[in-house]
Coordinates of C-alpha atoms and ligand atoms in Angstrom, one line a residue:
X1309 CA 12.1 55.5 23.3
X1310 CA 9.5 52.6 23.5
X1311 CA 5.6 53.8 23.5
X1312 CA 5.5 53.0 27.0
X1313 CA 8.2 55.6 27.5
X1314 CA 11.6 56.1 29.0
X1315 CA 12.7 53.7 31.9
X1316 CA 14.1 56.7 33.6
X1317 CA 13.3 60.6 33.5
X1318 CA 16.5 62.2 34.8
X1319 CA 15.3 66.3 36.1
X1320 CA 18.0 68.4 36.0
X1321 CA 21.3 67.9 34.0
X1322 CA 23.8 68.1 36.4
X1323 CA 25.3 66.0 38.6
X1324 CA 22.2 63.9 37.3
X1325 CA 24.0 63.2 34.2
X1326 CA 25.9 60.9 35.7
X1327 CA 22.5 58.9 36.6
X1328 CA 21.4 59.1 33.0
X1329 CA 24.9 57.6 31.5
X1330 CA 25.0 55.0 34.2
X1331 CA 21.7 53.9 33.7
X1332 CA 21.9 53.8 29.9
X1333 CA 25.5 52.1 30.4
X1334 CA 23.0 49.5 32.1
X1335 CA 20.7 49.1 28.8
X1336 CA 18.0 51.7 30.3
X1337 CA 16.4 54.6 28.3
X1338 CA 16.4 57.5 29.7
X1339 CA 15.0 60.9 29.7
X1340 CA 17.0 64.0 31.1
X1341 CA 15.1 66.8 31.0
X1342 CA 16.3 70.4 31.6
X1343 CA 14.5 73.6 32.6
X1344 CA 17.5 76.1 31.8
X1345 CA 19.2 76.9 28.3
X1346 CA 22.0 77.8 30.2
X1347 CA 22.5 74.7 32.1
X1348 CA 25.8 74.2 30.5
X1349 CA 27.7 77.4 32.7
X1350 CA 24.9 78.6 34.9
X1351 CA 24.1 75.4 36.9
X1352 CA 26.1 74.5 40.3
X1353 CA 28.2 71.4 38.7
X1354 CA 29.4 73.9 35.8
X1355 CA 30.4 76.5 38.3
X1356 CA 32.0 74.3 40.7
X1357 CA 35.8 73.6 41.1
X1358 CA 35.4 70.2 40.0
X1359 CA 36.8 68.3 43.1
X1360 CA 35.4 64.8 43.6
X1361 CA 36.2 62.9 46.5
X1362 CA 37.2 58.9 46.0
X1363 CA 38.3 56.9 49.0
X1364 CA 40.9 54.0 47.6
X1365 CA 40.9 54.8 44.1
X1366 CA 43.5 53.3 42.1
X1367 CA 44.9 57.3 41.4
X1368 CA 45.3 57.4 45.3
X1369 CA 46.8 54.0 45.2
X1370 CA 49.2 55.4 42.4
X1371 CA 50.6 58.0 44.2
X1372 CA 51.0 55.8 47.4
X1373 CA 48.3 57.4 49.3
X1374 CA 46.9 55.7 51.6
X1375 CA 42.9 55.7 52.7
X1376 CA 39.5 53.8 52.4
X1377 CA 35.7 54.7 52.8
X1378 CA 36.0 53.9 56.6
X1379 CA 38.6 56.8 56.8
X1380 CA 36.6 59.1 54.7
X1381 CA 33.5 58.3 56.7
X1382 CA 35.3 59.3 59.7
X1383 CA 36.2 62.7 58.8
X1384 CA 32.9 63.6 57.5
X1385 CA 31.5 62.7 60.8
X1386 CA 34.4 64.2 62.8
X1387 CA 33.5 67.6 60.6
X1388 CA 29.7 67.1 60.9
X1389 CA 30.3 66.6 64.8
X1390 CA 28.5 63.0 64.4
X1391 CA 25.6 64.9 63.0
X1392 CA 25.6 63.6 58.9
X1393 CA 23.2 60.7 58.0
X1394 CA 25.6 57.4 58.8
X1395 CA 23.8 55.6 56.3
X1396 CA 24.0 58.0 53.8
X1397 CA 27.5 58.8 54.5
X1398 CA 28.7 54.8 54.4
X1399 CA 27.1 54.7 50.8
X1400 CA 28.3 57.4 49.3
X1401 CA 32.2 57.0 51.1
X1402 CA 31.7 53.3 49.9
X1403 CA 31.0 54.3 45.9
X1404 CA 32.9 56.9 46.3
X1405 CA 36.1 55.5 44.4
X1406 CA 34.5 53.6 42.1
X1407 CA 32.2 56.4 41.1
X1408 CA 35.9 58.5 40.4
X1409 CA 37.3 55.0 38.5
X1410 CA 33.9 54.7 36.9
X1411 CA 34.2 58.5 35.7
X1412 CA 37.7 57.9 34.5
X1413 CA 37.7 54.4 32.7
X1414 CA 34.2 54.4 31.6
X1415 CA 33.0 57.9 31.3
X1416 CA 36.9 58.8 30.2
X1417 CA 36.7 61.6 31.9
X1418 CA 40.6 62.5 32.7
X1419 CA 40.8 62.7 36.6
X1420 CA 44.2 62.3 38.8
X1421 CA 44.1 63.1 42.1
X1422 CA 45.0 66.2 44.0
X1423 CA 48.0 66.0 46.1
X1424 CA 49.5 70.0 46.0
X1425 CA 47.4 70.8 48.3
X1426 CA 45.5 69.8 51.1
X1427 CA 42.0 70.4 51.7
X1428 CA 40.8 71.3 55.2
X1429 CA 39.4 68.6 57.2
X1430 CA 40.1 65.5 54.7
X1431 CA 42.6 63.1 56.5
X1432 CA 44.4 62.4 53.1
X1433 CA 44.1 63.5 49.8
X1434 CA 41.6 62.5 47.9
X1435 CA 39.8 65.1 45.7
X1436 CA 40.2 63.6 42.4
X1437 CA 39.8 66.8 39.2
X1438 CA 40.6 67.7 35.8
X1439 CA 43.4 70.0 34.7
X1440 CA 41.7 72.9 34.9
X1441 CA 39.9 72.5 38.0
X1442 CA 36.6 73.7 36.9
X1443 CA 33.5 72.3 36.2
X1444 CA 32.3 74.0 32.9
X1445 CA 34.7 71.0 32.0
X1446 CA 33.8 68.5 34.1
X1447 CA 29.7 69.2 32.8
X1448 CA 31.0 69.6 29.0
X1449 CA 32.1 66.0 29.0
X1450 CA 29.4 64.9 30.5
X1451 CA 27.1 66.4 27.9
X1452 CA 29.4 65.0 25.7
X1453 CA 28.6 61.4 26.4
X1454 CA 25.0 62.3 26.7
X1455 CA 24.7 63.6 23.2
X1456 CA 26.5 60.5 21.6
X1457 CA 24.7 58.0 24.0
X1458 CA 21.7 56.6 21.9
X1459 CA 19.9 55.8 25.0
X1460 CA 19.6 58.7 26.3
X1461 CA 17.0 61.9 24.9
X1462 CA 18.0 65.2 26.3
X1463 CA 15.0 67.4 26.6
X1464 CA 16.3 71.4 26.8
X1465 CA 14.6 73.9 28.2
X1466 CA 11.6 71.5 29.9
X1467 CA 10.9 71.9 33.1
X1468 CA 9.7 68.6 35.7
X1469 CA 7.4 70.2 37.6
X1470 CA 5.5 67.0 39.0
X1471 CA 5.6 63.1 39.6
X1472 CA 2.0 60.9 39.2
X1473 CA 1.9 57.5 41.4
X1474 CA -0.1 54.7 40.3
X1475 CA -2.8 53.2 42.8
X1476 CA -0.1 51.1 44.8
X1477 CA 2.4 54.1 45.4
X1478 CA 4.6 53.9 42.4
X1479 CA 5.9 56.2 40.5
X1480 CA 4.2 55.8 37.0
X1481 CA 4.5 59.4 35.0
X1482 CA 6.7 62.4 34.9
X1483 CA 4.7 66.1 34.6
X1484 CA 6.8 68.1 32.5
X1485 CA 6.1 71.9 31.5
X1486 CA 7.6 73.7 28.7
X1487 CA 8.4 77.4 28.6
X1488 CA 5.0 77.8 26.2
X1489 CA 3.2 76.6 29.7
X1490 CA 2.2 73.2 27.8
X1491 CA 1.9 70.6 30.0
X1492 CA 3.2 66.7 29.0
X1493 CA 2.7 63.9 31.0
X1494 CA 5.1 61.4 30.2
X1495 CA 4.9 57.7 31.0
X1496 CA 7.7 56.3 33.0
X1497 CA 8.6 54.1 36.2
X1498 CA 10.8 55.8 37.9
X1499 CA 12.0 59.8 37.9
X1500 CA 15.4 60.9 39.4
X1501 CA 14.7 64.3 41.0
X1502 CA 18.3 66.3 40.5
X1503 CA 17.1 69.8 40.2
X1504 CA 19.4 70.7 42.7
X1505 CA 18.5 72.9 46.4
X1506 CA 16.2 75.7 47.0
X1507 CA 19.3 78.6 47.2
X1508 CA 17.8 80.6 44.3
X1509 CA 14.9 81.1 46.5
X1510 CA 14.9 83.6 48.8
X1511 CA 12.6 83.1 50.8
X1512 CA 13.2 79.2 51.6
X1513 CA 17.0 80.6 52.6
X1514 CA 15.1 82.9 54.8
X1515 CA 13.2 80.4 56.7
X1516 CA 16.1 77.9 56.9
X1517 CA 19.6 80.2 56.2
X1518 CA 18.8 83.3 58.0
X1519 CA 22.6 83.4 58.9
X1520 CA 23.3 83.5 55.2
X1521 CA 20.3 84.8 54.2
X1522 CA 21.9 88.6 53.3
X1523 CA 25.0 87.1 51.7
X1524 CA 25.7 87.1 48.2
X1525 CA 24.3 84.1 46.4
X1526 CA 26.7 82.3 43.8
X1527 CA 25.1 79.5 42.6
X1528 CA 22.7 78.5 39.9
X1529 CA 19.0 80.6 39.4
X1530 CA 17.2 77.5 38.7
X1531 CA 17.9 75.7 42.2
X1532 CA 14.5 77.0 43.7
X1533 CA 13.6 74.0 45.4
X1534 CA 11.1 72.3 43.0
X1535 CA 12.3 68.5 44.5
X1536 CA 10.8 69.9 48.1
X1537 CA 7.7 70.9 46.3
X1538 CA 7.0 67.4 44.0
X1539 CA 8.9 65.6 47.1
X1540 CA 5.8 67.2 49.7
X1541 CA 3.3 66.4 47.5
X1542 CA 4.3 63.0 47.4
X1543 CA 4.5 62.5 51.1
X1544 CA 8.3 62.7 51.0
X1545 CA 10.5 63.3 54.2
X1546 CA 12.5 65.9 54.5
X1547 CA 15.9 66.5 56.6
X1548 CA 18.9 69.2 57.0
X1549 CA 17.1 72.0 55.6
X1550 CA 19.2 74.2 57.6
X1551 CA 22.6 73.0 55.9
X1552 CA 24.4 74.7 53.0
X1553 CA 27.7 75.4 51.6
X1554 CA 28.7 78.7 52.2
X1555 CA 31.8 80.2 50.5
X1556 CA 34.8 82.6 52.2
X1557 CA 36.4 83.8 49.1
X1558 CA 34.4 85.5 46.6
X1559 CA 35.8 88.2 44.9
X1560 CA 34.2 91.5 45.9
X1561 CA 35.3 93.2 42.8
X1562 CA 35.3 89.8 39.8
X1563 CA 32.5 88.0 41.3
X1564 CA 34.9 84.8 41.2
X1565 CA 36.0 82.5 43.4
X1566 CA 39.7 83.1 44.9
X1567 CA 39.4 79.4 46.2
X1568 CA 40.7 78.2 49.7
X1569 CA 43.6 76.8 48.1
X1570 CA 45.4 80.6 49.1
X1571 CA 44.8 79.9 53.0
X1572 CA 45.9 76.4 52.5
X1573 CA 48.7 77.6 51.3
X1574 CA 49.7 80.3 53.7
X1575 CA 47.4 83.5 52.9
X1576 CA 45.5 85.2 55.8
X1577 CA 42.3 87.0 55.9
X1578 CA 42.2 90.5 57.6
X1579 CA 39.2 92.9 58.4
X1580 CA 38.5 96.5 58.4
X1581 CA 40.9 97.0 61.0
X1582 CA 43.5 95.3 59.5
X1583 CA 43.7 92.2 61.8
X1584 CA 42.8 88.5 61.2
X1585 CA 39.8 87.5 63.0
X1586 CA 40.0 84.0 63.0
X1587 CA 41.0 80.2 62.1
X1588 CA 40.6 80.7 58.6
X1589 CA 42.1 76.8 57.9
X1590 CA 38.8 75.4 60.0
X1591 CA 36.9 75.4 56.8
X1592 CA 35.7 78.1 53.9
X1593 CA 32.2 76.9 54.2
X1594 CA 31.8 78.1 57.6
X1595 CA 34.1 81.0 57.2
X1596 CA 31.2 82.5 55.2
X1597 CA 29.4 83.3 58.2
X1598 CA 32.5 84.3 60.1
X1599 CA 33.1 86.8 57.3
X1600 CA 29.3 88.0 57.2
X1601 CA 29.9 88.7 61.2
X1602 CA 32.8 91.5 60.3
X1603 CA 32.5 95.4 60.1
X1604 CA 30.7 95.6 56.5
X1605 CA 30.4 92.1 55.8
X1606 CA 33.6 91.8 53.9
X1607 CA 37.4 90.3 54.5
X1608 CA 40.9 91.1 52.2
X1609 CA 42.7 87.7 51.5
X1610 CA 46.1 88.9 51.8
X1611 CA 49.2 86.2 49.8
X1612 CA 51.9 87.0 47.9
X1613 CA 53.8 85.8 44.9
X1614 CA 54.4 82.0 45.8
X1615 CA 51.1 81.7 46.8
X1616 CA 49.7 83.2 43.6
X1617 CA 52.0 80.8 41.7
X1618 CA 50.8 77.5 43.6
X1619 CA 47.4 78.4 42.4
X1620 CA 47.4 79.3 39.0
X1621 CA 46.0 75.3 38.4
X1622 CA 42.7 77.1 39.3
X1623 CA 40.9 78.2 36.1
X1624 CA 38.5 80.5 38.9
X1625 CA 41.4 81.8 40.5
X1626 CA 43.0 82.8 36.7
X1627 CA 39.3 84.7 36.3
X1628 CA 39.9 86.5 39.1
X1629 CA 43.5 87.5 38.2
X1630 CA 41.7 88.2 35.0
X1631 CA 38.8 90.4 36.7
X1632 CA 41.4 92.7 38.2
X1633 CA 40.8 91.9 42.0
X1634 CA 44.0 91.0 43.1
X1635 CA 46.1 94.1 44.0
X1636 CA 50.0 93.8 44.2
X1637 CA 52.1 96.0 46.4
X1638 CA 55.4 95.6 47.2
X1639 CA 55.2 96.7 50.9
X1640 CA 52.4 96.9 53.6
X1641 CA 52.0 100.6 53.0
X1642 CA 51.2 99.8 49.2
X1643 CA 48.6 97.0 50.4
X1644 CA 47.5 99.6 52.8
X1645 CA 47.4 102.6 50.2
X1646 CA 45.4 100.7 47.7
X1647 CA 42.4 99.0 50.2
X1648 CA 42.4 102.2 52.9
X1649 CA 43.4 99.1 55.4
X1650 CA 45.4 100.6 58.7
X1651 CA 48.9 100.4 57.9
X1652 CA 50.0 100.1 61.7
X1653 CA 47.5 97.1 62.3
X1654 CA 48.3 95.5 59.3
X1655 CA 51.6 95.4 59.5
X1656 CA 51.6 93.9 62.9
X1657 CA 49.0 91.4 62.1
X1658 CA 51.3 90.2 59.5
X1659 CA 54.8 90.4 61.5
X1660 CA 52.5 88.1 63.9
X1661 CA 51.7 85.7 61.1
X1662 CA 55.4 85.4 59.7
X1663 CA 56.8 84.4 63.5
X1664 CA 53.5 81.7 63.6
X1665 CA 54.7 80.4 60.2
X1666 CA 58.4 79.9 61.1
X1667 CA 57.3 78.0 64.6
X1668 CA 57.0 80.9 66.7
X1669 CA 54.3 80.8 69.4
X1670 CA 50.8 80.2 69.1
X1671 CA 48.2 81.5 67.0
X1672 CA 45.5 83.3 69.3
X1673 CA 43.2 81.3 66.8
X1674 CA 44.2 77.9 67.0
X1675 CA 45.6 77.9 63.4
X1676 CA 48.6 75.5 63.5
X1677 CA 48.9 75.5 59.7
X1678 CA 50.7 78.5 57.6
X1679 CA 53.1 76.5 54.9
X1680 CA 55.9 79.6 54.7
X1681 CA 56.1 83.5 55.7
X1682 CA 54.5 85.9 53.4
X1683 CA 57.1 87.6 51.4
X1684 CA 56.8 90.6 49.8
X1685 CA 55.6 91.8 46.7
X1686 CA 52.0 90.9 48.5
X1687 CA 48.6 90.5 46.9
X1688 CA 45.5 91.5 48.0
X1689 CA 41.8 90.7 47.4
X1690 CA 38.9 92.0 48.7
X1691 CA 36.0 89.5 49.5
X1692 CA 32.4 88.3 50.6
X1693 CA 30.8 85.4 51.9
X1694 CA 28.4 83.5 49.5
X1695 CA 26.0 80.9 49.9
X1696 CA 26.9 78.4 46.9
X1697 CA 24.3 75.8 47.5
X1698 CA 22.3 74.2 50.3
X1699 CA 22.5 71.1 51.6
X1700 CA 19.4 69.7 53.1
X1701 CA 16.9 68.2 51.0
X1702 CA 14.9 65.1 50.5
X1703 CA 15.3 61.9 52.8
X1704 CA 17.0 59.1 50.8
X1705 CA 17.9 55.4 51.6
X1706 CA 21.5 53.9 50.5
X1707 CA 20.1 53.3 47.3
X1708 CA 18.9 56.9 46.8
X1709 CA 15.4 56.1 46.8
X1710 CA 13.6 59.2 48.3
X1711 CA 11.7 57.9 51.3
X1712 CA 8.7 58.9 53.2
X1713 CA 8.3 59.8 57.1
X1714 CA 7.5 56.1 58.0
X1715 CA 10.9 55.2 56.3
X1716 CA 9.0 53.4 53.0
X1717 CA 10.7 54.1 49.8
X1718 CA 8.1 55.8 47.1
X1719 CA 8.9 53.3 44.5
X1720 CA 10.8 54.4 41.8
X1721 CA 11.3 58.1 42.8
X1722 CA 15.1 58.6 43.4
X1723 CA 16.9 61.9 44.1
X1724 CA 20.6 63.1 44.2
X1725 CA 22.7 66.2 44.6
X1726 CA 21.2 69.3 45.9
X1727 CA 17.6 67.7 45.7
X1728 CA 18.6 65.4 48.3
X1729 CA 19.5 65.6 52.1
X1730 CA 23.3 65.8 51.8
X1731 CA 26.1 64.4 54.2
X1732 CA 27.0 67.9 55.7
X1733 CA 25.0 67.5 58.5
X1734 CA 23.5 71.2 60.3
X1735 CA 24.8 74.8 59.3
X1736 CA 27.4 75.1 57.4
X1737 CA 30.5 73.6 59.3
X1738 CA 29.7 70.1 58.5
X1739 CA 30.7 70.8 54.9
X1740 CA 34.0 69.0 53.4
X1741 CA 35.4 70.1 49.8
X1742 CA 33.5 67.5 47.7
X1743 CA 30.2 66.9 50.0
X1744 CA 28.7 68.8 46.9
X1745 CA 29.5 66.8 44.0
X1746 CA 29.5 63.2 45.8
X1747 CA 25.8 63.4 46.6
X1748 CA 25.4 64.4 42.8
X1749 CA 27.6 62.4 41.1
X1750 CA 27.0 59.6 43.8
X1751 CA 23.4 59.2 44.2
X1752 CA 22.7 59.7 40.7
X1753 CA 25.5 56.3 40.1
X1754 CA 24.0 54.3 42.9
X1755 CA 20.2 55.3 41.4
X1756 CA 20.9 53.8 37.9
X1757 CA 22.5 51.0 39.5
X1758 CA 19.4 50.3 41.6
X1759 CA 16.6 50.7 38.8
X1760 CA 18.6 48.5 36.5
X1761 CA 19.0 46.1 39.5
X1762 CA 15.1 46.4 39.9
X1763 CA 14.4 45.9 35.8
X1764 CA 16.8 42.7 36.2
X1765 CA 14.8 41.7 39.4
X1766 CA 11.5 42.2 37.0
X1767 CA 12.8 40.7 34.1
X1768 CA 13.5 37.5 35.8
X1769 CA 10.3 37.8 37.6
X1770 CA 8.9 37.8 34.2
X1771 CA 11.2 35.3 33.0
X1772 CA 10.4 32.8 35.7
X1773 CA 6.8 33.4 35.1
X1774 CA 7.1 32.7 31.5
X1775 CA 9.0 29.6 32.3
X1776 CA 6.4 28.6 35.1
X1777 CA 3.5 29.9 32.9
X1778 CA 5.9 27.4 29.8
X1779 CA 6.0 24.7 32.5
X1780 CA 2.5 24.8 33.2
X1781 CA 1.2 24.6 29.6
X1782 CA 3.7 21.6 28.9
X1783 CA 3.2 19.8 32.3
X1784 CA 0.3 17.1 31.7
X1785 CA -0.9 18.4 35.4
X1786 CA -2.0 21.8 33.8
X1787 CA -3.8 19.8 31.3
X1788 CA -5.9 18.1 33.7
X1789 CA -6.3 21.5 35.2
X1790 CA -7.3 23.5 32.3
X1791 CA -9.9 20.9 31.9
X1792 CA -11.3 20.9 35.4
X1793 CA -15.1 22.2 35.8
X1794 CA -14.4 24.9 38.3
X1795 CA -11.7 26.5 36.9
X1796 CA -13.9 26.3 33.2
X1797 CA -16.8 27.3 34.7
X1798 CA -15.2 29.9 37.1
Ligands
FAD461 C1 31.6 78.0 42.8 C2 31.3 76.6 43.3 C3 32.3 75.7 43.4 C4 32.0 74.4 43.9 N1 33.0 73.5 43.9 C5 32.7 72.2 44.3 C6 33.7 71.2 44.3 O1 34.8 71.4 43.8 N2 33.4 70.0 44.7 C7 32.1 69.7 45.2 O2 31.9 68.5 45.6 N3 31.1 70.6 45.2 C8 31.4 71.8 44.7 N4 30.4 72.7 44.7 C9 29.0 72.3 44.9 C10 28.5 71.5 43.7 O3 28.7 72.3 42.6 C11 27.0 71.2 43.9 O4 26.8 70.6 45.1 C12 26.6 70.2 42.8 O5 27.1 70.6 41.5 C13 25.1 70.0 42.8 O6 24.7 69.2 41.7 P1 23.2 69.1 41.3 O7 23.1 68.1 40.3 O8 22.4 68.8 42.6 O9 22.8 70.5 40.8 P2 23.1 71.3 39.5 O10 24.4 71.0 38.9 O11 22.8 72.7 39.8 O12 22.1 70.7 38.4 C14 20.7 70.8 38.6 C15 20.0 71.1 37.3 O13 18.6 71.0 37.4 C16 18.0 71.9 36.6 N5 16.6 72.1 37.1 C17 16.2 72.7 38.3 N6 14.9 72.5 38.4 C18 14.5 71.8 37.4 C19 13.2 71.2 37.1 N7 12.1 71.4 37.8 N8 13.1 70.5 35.9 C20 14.2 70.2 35.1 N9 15.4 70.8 35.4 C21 15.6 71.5 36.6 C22 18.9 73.1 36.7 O14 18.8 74.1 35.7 C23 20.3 72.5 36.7 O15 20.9 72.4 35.4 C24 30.7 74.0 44.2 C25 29.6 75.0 44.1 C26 29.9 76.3 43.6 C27 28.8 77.2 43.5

C-alpha cells in the first residue's frame, strides 16, 4: 500500500468483497476492513442461501431459458407495486448477469442456475447458486480470493466508524477504531460503506419495523446501522427505511431456515387451529408478518416425503433435519399427536388442499400453485417469522455513489448491500429472492468499476497535463512566455 494509502477502503466484508476484488482486478489497492472476528459465519452473506439473481446470463442461455434485465426489472416493479428506485433497479437488473458471469469466470466461483424450483414472483428462473446453496460457501471463496489477491489488505476485527471530506466535499480519509478503542485515520479517496442495515438494532427496527419489531431476528449482530450514522454526518440522503426482508420459515425448535422452496413445492402452512391462513406462494418475506398476525406468533409447515426429498440441495434445510424440527407421522392423527394441532381441522384443511392440487375448485386464498397432493408419511415443522435484514438505507446513484438530498454525489463515498437503499421498495412485500445479495454483490461491482473509471479519468487528466505541461516546455511559444516580464515578475 503506497504512503498515500489505499485507493479504496472497503467497510465490511461481505457482499463488499466483491467491491474489493473488482477493484483490485482493475489495478486498485484496497483496504477491506472488518469489525467482527466472526464475519466468516455470522454476517448476512455467510448466512444466506446463496441465490443471486442474473438476467441473460450465459447459464440461463444454457439451459434455454429465456429473459433479460428489462424482464427482471419488470417483476421487481410489479412486486414493489412500482414503488423500487427505477434507477436503481435498471442498474442493478442491467449488471446483473454479468456480475453472475463475472463471479463465475473471473472470481471462479462455481454457479449454474436454479431451474428445480421456482421462486415466487421471478418470471423465469434466474437465481444463479453453488451446490450447496449456502452462503458460508459463497463468503469462503470470496475470502479466498481476498487472501491470495496482493492488492488487497484485509484488516480483521477494525471497525470504520467515520469518513473525513477534504475542503471541496471529497472523501479524503477513512476513521477506523480497533477493539483497544485506538483510533487510525487512514488516508484514502474514496470508502465503500458495506456494513450492511441497522437490524441488529433494536431500536432503529422500532422506529422503522414496528411490524417486525417483536419477531425473531436472524441476521448478523454487527448490522447496527453504522452507514446511516457516517452517511448523516456527511449530509447523506436517506430512503426505504421502512423496508426489510422478513422470513416465514424459521425453525421454532433449530433456529434454521426450512426455506420457501417446501411451499414452492407443495407444502402448506397451518395455525393453531389447524387451518391455513393464507397465500403462502405470494412471497416468504411478507409472510413474516402474516405469521407474526396468528394466535402465538407461530405457523407448522406441514410436507411430506417428496417434498423433503426435492429439498435436500439446501444445506439449511439438512440443518434443520439435523436440529430435529421436522416431525414425521404417518397419518394426520400422528402430525396431530406430536404438535397438539386439532385433528378434525387439520384433516379437513388438508383434504381441501389435496382437491386444490389435483384441479379441484378454488383456493379461498388465491393460491393457484400446489405441484402434487401431500401424501402421507407427512412432516411437520414448527415455525416463526424473522426479520433477516432490512432494506432501506442510503441514497445511491447508478454508479453506487451515496448521494446527498440535493441529488449531488459526495465524491468518492460509495455504498452497497444492506448500507444502501435497496430495490424492495416499502414493507416487506416488495422483496424478490435475491434483492439481498444483488445490491451487495451489485453495487459493490459497479463501485470498483466506477472509482477505476474515475483513476483512468485522472490519470489521463494527469497524462494530458503532462503532455500539455511537455508541449509547453518544448513549444518555442512557452519560451517566449517564460521570459515575459509579467509572468517573471508576477
Ligand atoms: C438466512 C438468510 C438467507 C438469505 N438468503 C439470501 C439469498 O439467497 N439471496 C439474496 O439475495 N439474499 C439473501 N439474504 C439476504 C442477504 O444475505 C443480504 O442482503 C446480504 O448478504 C447483505 O450483504 P451486505 O454486504 O450488505 O452485509 P453483510 O454480508 O452482513 O456484510 C456486512 C459486513 O460489515 C461488517 N461491519 C458492520 N459494521 C462495520 C463497520 N462499521 N466497520 C467494518 N465492518 C463492519 C459486518 O461484520 C459484516 O461482516 C439472506 C439473508 C439471510 C439472513
Amino acid at each position: 500500500m503506497s504512503e498515500e494509502g489505499p485507493d479504496l477502503v472497503v467497510a465490511g466484508a461481505g457482499g463488499g468483497l466483491a467491491g474489493a476484488l473488482r477493484a483490485a482486478q482493475l489495478g486498485l489497492d484496497v483496504l477491506v476492513v472488518e469489525v467482527s472476528e466472526h464475519y466468516r459465519r455470522g454476517n448476512n452473506t455467510s448466512m444466506s442461501t446463496a441465490m443471486i439473481p442474473g438476467a441473460g446470463s450465459r447459464f440461463q442461455r444454457a439451459a434455454g431459458i429465456e429473459d433479460s434485465p428489462e424482464l427482471f426489472f419488470g417483476d421487481i416493479m410489479r412486486k414493489t407495486k412500482g414503488e423500487a428506485d427505477p434507477r436503481l433497479a435498471r442498474a442493478l437488473t442491467r449488471v446483473s448477469a454479468r456480475l453472475v458471469e463475472w463471479l463465475a469466470d473471473d472470481m471462479e466461483l462455481p454457479l449454474s442456475v436454479v431451474t428445480d424450483f421456482h421462486y415466487p414472483g421471478h418470471s423465469a428462473d434466474r437465481c444463479h447458486t453453488i451446490e450447496g446453496r449456502h452462503g458460508t460457501l459463497l463468503l469462503d471463496h470470496l475470502v479466498g480470493r481476498v487472501k491470495r489477491e496482493g492488492r488487497i489488505d484485509l484488516l480483521v476485527p477494525a471497525r470504520l466508524v467515520d469518513v473525513r471530506l477534504d475542503d471541496g466535499g471529497r472523501v479524503r480519509a477513512a476513521v477506523v477504531e480497533t477493539p483497544d478503542g485506538a483510533t487510525e485515520e487512514i488516508p484514502t479517496r474514496a470508502v465503500l460503506l458495506a456494513t450492511n442495515g441497522y437490524g441488529a438494532d433494536r431500536e432503529l427496527v422500532g422506529r422503522y419495523l414496528p411490524e417486525i419489531a417483536d419477531a425473531v431476528y436472524h441476521g448478523s449482530e454487527a448490522s447496527r446501522g453504522d452507514a446511516l450514522r457516517i452517511g448523516a454526518r456527511l449530509g447523506a440522503a436517506t430512503a426505504y427505511l421502512d423496508a426489510y426482508q422478513g422470513h416465514g420459515a424459521l425453525a421454532a425448535r433449530s433456529s434454521t431456515l426450512v426455506g420457501w422452496a417446501t411451499v414452492m413445492h407443495g407444502a402448506v402452512i397451518v395455525g393453531k387451529d389447524g387451518r391455513r391462513f393464507g397465500n403462502e406462494t405470494t412471497g416468504y418475506s411478507e409472510y413474516a408478518a402474516v405469521i407474526a398476525r396468528q394466535p402465538g406468533s407461530t405457523g407448522w409447515i406441514v410436507l411430506d416425503k417428496r417434498i423433503h426429498d426435492a429439498c435436500l440441495a439446501f444445506t439449511d434445510f439438512r440443518q434443520t433435519i439435523e436440529g430435529g424440527a421436522l416431525v414425521w407421522a404417518d397419518d394426520v392423527a400422528g402430525i396431530a399427536a406430536a404438535t397438539g394441532l386439532p385433528a378434525d381441522a387439520l384433516a379437513e384443511e388438508l383434504a381441501t388442499t389435496a382437491a386444490l392440487a389435483r384441479g379441484e375448485g378454488e383456493d379461498r386464498f388465491g393460491r393457484t400453485f400446489f405441484e402434487a397432493e401431500l401424501a402421507p408419511p407427512f412432516a411437520v415443522v414448527q415455525v416463526v417469522p424473522a426479520l433477516f435484514h432490512t432494506q432501506g438505507g442510503l441514497v445511491v446513484d447508478e454508479h453506487a455513489r451515496v448521494t446527498r438530498e440535493d441529488g449531488s454525489a459526495i465524491e468518492g463515498l460509495y455504498a452497497s448491500g444492506g448500507a444502501a437503499e435497496g430495490i424492495s421498495g416499502h414493507g416487506a412485500a416488495g422483496y424478490l429472492a435475491g434483492n439481498g445479495l444483488l445490491p451487495a454483490l451489485g453495487l459493490a461491482y459497479l463501485a470498483a468499476d466506477h472509482l477505476a473509471a474515475d483513476h483512468l479519468a485522472a490519470d489521463h487528466l494527469a497524462a494530458d497535463h503532462l503532455a500539455a505541461d511537455h508541449l509547453a516546455d518544448s513549444s518555442p511559444l512557452s519560451s517566449t512566455r517564460e521570459l515575459t516580464s509579467e509572468e517573471g515578475s508576477a
